[in-house]
mmCIF file of C-alpha atoms in Angstrom:
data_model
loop_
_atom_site.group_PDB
_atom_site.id
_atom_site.type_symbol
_atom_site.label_atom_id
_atom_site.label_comp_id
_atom_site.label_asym_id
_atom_site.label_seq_id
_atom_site.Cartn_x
_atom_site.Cartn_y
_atom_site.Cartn_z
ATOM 1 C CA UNK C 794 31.566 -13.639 44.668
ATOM 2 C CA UNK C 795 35.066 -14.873 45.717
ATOM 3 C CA UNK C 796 35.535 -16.702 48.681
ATOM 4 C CA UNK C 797 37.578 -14.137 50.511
ATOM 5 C CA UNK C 798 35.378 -11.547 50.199
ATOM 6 C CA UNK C 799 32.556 -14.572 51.312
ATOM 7 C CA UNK C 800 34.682 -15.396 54.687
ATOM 8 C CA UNK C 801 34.516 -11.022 55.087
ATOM 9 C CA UNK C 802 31.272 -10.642 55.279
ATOM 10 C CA UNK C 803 30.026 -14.159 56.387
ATOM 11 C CA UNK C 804 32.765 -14.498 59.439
ATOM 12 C CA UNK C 805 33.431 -10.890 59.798
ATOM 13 C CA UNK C 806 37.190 -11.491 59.604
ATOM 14 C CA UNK C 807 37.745 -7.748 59.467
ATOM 15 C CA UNK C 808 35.224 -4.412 59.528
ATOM 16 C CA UNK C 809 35.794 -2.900 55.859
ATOM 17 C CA UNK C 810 33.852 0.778 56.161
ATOM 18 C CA UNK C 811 35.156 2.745 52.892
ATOM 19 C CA UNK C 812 31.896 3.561 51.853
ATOM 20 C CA UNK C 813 31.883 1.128 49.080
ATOM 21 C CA UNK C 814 29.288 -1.524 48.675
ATOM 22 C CA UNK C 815 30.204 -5.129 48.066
ATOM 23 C CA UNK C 816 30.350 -4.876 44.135
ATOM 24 C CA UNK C 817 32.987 -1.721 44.369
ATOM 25 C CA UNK C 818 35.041 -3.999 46.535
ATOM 26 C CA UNK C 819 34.736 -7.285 44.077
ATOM 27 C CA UNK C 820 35.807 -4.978 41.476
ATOM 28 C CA UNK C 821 38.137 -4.149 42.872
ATOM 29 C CA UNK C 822 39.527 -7.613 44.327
ATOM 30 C CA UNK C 823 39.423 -8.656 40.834
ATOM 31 C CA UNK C 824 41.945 -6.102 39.544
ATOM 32 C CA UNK C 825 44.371 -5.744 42.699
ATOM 33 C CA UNK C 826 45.070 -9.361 42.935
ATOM 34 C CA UNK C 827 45.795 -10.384 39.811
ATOM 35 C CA UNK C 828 47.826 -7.061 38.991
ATOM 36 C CA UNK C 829 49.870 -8.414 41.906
ATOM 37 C CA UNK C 830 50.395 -11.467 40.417
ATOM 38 C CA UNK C 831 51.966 -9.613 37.299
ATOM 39 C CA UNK C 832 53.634 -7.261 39.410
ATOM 40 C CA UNK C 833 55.658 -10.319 40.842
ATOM 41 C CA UNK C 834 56.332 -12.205 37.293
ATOM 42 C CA UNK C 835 56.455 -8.930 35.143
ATOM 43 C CA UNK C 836 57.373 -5.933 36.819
ATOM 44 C CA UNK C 837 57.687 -3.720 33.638
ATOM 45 C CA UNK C 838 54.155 -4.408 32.147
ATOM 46 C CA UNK C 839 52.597 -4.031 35.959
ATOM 47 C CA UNK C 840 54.021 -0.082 35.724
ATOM 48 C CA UNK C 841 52.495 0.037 31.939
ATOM 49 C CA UNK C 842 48.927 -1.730 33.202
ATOM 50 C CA UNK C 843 49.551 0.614 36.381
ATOM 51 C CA UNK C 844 49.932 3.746 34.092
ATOM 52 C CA UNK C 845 47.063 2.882 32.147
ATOM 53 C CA UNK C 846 43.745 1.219 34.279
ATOM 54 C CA UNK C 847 43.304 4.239 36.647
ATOM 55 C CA UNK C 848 42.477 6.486 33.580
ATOM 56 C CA UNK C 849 40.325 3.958 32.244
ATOM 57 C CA UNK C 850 38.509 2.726 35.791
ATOM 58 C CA UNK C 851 38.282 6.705 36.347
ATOM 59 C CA UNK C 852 36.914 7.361 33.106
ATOM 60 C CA UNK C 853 34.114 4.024 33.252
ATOM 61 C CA UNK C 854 33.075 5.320 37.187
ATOM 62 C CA UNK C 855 32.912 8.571 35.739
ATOM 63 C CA UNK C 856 35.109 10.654 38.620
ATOM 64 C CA UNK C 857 36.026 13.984 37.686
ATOM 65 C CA UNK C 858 39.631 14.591 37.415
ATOM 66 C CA UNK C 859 39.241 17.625 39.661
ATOM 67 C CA UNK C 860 38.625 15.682 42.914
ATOM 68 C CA UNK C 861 42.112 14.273 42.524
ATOM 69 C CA UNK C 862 43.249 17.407 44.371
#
């Protein structure tokens, strides 16, 4: 678990009611902050990547297309 998400939930620092539980939201601290990172070296491969992982993350969590809408 990272150590933000440890200070969340451990200090309550802030009330985080998405309707995830805490593995949705390590997933998906482990893919925002990073692609930030490569948003702020390499813009033009942060659109590609950004193009690309919601297909994939929608594909893997198995969300149908049609709920988009």
């Amino acid at each position: 678990m990272q150590f933000t998400t440890y200070k969340i939930i451990k200090f309550t620092v802030c009330d985080i009611n998405v309707g995830w539980n805490i593995w949705c939201t390590q997933i998906f601290n482990s893919i925002m902050f990073p692609m930030l990172l490569l948003h702020y070296k390499k813009p033009v491969y942060a659109c590609i990547v950004a193009l690309i992982s919601p297909r994939i993350l929608f594909f893997i969590m198995k969300i149908p297309y049609s709920s988009i809408k």
